[in-house]
PDB file of C-alpha atoms and ligand atoms in Angstrom:
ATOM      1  CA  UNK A1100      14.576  46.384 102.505  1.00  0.00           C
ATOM      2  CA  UNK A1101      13.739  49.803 101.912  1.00  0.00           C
ATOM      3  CA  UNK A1102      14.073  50.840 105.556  1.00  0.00           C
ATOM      4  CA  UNK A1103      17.388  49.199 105.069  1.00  0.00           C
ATOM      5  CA  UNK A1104      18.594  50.949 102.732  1.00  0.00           C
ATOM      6  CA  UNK A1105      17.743  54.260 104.107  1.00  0.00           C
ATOM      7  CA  UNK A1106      19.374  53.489 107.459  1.00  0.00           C
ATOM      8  CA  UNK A1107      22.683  52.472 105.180  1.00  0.00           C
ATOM      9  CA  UNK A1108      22.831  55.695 103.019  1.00  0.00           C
ATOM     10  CA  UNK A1109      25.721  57.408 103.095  1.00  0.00           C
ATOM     11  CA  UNK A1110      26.221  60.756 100.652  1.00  0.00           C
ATOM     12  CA  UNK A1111      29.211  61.881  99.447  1.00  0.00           C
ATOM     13  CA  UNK A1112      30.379  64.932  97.911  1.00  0.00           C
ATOM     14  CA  UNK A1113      33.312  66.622  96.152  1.00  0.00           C
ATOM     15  CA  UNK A1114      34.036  69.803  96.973  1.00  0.00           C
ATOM     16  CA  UNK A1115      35.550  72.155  94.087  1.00  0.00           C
ATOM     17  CA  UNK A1116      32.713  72.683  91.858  1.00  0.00           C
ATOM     18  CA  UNK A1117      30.050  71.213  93.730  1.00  0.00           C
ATOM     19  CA  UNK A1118      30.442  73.292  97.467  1.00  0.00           C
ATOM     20  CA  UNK A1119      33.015  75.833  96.290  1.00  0.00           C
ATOM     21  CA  UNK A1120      34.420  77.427  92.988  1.00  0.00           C
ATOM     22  CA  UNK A1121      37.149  79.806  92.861  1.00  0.00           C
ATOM     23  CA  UNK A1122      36.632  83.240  91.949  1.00  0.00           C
ATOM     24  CA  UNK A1123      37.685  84.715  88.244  1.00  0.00           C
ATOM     25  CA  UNK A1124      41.623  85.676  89.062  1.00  0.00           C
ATOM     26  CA  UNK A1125      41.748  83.649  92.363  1.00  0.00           C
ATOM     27  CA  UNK A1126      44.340  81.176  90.651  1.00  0.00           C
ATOM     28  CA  UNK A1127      46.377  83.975  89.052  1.00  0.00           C
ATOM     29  CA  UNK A1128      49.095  83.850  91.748  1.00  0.00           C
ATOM     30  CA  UNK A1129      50.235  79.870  92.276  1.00  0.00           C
ATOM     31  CA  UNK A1130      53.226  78.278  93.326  1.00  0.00           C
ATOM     32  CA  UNK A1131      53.999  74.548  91.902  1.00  0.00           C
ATOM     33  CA  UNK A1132      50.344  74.986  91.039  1.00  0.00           C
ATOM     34  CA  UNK A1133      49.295  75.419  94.037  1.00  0.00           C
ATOM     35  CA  UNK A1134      47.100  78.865  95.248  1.00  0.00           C
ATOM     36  CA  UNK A1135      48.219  78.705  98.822  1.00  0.00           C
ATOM     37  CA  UNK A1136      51.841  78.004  98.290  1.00  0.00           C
ATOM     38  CA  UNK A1137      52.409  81.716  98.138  1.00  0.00           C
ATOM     39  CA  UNK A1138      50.898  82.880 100.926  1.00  0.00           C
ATOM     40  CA  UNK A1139      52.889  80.138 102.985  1.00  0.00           C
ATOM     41  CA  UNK A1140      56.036  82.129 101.052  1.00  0.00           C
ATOM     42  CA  UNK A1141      54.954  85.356 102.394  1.00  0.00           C
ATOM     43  CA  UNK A1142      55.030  84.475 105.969  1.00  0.00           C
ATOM     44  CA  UNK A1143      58.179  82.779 105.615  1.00  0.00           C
ATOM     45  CA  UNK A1144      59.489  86.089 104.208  1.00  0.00           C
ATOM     46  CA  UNK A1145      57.912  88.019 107.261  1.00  0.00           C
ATOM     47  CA  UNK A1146      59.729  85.807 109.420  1.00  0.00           C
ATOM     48  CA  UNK A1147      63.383  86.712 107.484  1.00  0.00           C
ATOM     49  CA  UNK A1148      63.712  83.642 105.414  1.00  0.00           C
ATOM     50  CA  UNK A1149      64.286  83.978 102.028  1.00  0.00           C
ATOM     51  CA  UNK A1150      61.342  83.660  99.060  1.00  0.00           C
ATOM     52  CA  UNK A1151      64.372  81.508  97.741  1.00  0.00           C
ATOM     53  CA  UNK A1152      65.061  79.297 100.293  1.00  0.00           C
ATOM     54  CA  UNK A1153      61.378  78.851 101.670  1.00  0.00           C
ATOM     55  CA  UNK A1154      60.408  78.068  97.783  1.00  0.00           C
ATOM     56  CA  UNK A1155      63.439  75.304  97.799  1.00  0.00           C
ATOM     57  CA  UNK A1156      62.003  73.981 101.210  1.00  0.00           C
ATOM     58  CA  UNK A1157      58.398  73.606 100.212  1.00  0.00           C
ATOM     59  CA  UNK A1158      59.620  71.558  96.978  1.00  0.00           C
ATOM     60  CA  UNK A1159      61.669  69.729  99.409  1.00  0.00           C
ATOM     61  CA  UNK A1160      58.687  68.974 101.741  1.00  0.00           C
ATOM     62  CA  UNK A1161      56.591  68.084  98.619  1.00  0.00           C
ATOM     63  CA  UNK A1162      59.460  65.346  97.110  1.00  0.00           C
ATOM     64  CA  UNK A1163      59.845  63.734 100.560  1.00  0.00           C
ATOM     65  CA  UNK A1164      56.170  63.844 101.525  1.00  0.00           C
ATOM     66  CA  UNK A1165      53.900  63.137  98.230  1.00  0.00           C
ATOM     67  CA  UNK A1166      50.906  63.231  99.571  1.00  0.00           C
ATOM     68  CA  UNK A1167      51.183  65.886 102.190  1.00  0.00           C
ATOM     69  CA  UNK A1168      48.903  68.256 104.243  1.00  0.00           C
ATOM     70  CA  UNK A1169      49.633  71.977 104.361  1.00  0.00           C
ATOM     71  CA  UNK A1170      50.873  72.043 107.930  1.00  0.00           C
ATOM     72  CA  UNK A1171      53.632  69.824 106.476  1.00  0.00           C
ATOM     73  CA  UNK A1172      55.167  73.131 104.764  1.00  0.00           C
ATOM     74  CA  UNK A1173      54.313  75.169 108.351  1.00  0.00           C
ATOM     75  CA  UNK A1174      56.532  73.078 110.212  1.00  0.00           C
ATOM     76  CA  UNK A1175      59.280  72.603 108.161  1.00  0.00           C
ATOM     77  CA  UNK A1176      59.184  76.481 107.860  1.00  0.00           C
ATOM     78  CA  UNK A1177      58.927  77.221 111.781  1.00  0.00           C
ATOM     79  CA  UNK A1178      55.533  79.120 110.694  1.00  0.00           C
ATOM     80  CA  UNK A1179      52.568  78.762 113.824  1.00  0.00           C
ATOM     81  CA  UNK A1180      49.460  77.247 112.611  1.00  0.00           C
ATOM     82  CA  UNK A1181      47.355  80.549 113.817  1.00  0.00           C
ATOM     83  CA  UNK A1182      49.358  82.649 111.940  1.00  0.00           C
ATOM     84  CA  UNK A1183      48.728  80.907 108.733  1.00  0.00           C
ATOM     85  CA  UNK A1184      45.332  79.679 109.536  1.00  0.00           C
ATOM     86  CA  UNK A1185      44.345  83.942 109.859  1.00  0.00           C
ATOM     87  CA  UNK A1186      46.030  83.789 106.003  1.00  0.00           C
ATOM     88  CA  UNK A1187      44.771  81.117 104.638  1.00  0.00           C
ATOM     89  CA  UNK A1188      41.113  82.211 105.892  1.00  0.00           C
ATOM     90  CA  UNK A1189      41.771  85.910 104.363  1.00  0.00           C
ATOM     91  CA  UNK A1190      42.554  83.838 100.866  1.00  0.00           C
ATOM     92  CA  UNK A1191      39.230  81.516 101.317  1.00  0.00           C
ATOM     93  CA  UNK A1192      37.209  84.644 102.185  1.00  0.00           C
ATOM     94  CA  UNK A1193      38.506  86.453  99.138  1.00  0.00           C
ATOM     95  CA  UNK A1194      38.870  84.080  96.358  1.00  0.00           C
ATOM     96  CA  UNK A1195      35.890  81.312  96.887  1.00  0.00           C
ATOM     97  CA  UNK A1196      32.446  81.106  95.655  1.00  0.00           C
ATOM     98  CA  UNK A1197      29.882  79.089  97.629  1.00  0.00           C
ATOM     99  CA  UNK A1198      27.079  76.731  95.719  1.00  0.00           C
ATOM    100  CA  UNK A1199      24.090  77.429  97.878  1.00  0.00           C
ATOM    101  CA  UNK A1200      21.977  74.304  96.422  1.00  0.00           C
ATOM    102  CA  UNK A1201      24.565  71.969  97.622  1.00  0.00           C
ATOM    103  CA  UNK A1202      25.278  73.718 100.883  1.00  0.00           C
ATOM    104  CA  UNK A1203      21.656  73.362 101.279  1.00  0.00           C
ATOM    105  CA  UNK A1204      21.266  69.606 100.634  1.00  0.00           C
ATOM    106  CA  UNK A1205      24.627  69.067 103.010  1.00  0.00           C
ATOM    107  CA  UNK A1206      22.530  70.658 106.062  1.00  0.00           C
ATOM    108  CA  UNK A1207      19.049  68.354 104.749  1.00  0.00           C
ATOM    109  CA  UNK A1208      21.094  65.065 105.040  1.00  0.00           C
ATOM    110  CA  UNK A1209      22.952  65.937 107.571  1.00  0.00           C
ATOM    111  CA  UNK A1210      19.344  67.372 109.763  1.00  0.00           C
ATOM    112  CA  UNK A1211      17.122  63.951 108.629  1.00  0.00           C
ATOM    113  CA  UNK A1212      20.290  61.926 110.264  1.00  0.00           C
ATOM    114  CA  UNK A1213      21.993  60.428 107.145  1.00  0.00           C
ATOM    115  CA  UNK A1214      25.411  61.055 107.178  1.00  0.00           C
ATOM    116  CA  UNK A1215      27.552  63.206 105.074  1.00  0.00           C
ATOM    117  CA  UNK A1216      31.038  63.124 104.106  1.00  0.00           C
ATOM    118  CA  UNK A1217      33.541  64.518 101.602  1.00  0.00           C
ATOM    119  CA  UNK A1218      35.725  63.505  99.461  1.00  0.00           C
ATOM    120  CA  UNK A1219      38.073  65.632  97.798  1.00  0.00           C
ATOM    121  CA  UNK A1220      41.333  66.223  95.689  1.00  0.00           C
ATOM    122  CA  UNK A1221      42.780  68.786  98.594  1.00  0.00           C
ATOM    123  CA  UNK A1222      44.418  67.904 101.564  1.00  0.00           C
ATOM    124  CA  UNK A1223      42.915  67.359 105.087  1.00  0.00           C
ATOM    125  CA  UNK A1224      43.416  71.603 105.827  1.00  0.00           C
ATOM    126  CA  UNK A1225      42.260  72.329 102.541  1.00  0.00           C
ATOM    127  CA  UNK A1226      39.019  70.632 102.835  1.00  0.00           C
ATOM    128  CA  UNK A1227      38.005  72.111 106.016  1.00  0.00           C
ATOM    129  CA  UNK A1228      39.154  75.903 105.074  1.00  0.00           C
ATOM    130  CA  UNK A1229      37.083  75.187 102.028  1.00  0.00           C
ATOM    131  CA  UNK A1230      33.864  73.732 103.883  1.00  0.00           C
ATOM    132  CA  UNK A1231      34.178  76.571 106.724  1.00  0.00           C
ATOM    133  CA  UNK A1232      33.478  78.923 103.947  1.00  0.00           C
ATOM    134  CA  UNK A1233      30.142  76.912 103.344  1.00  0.00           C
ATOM    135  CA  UNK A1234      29.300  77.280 107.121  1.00  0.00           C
ATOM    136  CA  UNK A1235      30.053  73.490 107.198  1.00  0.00           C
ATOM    137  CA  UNK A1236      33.292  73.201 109.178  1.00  0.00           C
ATOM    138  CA  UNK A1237      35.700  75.097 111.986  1.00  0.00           C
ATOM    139  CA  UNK A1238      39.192  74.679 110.739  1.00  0.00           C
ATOM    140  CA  UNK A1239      40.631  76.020 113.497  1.00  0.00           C
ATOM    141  CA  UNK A1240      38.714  73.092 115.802  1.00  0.00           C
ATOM    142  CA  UNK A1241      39.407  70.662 112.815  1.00  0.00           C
ATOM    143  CA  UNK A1242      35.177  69.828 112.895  1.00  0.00           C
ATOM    144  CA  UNK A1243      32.918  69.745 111.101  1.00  0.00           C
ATOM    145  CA  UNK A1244      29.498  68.383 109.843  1.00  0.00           C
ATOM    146  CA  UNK A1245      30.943  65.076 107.610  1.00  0.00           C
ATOM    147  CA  UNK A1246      31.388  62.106 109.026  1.00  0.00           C
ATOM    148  CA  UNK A1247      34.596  61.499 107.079  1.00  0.00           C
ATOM    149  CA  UNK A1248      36.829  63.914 104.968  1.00  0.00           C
ATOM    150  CA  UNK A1249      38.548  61.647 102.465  1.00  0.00           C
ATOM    151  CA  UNK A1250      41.154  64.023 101.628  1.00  0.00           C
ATOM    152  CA  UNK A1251      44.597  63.659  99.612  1.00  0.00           C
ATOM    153  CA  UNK A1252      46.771  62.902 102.328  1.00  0.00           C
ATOM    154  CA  UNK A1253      44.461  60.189 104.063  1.00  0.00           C
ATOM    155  CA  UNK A1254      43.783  58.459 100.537  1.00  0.00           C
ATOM    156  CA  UNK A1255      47.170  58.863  99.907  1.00  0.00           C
ATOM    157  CA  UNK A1256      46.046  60.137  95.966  1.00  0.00           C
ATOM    158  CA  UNK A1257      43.319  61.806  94.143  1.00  0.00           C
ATOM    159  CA  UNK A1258      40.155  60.345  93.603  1.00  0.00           C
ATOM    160  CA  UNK A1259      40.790  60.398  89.734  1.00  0.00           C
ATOM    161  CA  UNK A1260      42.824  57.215  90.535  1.00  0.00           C
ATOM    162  CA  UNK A1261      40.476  53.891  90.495  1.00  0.00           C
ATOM    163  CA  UNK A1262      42.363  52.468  93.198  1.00  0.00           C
ATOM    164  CA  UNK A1263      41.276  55.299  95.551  1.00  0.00           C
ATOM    165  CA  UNK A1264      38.012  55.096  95.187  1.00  0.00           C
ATOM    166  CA  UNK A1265      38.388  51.078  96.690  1.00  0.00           C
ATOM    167  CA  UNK A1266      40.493  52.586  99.694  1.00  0.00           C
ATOM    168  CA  UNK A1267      37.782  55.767 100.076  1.00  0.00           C
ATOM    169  CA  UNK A1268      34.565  53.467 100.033  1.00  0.00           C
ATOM    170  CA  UNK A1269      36.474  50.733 102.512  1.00  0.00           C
ATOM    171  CA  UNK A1270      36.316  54.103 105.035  1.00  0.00           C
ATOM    172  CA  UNK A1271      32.758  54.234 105.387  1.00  0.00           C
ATOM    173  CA  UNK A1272      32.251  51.259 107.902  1.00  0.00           C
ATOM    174  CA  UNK A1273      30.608  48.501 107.120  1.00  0.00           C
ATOM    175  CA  UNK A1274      30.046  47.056 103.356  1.00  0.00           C
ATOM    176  CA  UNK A1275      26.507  47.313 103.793  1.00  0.00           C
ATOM    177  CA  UNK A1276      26.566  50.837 103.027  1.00  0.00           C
ATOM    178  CA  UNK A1277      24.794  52.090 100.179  1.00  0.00           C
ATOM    179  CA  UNK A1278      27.050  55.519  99.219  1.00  0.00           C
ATOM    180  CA  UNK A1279      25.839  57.731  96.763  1.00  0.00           C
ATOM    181  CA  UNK A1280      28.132  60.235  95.472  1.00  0.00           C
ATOM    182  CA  UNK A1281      27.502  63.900  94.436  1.00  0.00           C
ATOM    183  CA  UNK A1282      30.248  66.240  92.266  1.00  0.00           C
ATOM    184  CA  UNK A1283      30.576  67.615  89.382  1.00  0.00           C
ATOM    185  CA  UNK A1284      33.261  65.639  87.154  1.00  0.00           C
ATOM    186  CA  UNK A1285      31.434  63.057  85.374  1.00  0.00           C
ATOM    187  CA  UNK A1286      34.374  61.576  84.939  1.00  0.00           C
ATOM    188  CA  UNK A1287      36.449  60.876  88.368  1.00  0.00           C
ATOM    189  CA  UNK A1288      32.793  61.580  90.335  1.00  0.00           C
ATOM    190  CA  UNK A1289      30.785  59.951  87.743  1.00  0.00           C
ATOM    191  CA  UNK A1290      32.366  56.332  85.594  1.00  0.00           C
ATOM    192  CA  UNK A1291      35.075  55.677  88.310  1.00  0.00           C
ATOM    193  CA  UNK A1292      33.046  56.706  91.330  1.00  0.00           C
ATOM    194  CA  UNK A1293      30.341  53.511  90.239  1.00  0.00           C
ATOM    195  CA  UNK A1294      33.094  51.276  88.991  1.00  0.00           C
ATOM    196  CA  UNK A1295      34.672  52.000  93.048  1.00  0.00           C
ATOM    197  CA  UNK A1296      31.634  50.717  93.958  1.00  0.00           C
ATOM    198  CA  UNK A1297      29.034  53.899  94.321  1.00  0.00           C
ATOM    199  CA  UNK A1298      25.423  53.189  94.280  1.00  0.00           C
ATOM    200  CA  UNK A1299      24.580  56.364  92.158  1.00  0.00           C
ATOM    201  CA  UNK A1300      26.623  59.342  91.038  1.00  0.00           C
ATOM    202  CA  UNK A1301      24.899  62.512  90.811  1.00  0.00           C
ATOM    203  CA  UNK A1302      26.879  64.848  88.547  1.00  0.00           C
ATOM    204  CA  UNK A1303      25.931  68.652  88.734  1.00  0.00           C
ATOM    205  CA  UNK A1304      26.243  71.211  85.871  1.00  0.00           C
ATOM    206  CA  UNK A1305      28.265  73.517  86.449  1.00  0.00           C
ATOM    207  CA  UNK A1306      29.619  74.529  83.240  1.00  0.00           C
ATOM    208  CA  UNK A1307      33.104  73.369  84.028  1.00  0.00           C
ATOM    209  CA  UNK A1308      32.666  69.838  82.203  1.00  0.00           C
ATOM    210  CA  UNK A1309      30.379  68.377  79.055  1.00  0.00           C
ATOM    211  CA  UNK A1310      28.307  66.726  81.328  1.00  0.00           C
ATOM    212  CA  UNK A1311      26.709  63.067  78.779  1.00  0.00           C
ATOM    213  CA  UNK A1312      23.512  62.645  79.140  1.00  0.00           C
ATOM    214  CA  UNK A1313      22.478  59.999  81.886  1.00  0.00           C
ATOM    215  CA  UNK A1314      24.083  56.572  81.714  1.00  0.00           C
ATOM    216  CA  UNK A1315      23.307  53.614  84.184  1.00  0.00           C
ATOM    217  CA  UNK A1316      23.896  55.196  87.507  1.00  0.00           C
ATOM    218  CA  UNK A1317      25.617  58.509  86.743  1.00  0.00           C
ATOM    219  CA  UNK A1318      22.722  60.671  86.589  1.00  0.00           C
ATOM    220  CA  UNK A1319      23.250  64.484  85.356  1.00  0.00           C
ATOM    221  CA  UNK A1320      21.421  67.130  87.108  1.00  0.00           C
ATOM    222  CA  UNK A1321      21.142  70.900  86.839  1.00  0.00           C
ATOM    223  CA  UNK A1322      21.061  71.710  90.300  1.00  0.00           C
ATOM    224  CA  UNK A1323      21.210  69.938  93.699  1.00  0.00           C
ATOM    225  CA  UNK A1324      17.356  70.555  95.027  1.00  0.00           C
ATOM    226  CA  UNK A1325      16.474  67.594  92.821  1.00  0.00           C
ATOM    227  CA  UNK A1326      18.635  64.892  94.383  1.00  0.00           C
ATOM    228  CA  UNK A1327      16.241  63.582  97.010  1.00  0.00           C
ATOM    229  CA  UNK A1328      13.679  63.277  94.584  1.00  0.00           C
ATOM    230  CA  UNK A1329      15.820  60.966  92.134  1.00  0.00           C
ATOM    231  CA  UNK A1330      16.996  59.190  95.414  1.00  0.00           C
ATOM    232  CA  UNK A1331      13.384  58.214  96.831  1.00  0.00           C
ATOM    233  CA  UNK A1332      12.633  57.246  92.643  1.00  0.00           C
ATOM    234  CA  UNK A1333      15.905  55.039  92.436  1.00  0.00           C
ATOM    235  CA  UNK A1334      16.201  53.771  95.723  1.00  0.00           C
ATOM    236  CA  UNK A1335      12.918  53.317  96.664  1.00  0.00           C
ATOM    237  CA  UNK A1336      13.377  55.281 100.165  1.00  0.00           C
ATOM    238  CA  UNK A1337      11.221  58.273 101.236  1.00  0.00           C
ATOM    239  CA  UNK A1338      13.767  61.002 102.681  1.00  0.00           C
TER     240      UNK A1338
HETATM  241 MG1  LIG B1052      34.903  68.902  91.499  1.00  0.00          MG
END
């Protein structure tokens, strides 16, 4: 049973504010809300069109494509991928923080065979310019070390929507899987993470959130070394 269990593991983790935060002033210059938004602007302005027009075409793209991926706004801008992938690494490199106890329990999983995946309120692009900052991903080779990247676009929402947690769990093959998630928002990683259908949530302090105090399975923790620990006292399974 144990064994079983082990062998059906699968860990899941959010990625802003539990692999990444942004740095102070990183979200000072936005479009729609959105931090790379202007630097797709700029290279449309390189290449002669407007700020104008390439702002009315991204809000465009974003009305007829809801839940879209950034190389939505590329193509409908006649920008090349390398072009803004050399950008949009230049604004990672700059503006992101790395958590080095999560990055840390990412390679442990991922080393003692139990696969690792993500899921996240970013796009497809945005996850893996995000992880590649972590030393977890190659966004130009669209790899990386997770098994799955639940992202905006493939959920087709965020994961603070209940129904997406049912469509994000039905992802990881069969329903014998045992998925454990780890993030930082006690509520969306936390209450409807478990009520999707999670094993145990793990929900770090960061100092974004008021993290409660532990409740059934969402289990508050200061930092991410203590994880397997909890998981080998809860599940029963030696890591
Ligand atoms: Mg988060």
């Amino acid at each position: 049973m144990k064994n079983n269990i082990r062998n059906n593991l699968h860990i899941l983790f959010d990625i802003d504010g539990t692999l990444t935060a942004y740095r102070q002033h990183a979200l000072d210059r936005t479009f729609h809300g959105n931090f790379l938004f202007p630097v797709i602007l700029d290279l449309a302005e390189d290449h002669g069109i407007s700020r104008h027009e390439a702002e009315r075409r991204i809000l465009e793209t974003e009305r007829k494509i809801p839940c879209w991926d950034y190389p939505d706004f590329l193509q409908e801008l006649e920008l090349t991928s390398s072009e803004a992938l050399v950008a949009f690494r230049e604004w990672h490199r700059k503006h992101l923080e790395v958590y080095s106890d999560t990055v840390a329990l990412v390679k442990r999983f991922s080393s003692d065979g139990i696969p690792v995946s993500v899921i996240s309120n970013n796009p497809h692009q945005g996850c893996l310019l995000k992880l590649e900052q972590c030393g977890l991903a190659d966004a130009e080779r669209d790899s990386s070390c997770f098994t799955h990247i639940l992202s905006t676009d493939l959920l087709g929402g965020c994961k603070g929507d209940a129904s997406v947690w049912s469509e994000a769990l039905a992802q990881l093959s069969s329903n014998q899987t045992v998925s454990v998630m780890i993030g930082d928002n006690p509520q969306e990683d936390g209450e409807l993470a478990v009520a999707g259908g999670v094993k145990l949530a793990f929900i770090l302090e960061r100092g974004q959130y008021s993290v409660p105090a532990a409740c059934g399975k969402v289990i508050p923790v200061a930092e991410a070394g203590v994880i397997p620990t909890y998981l080998e006292r809860c599940l029963g399974i030696i890591l």
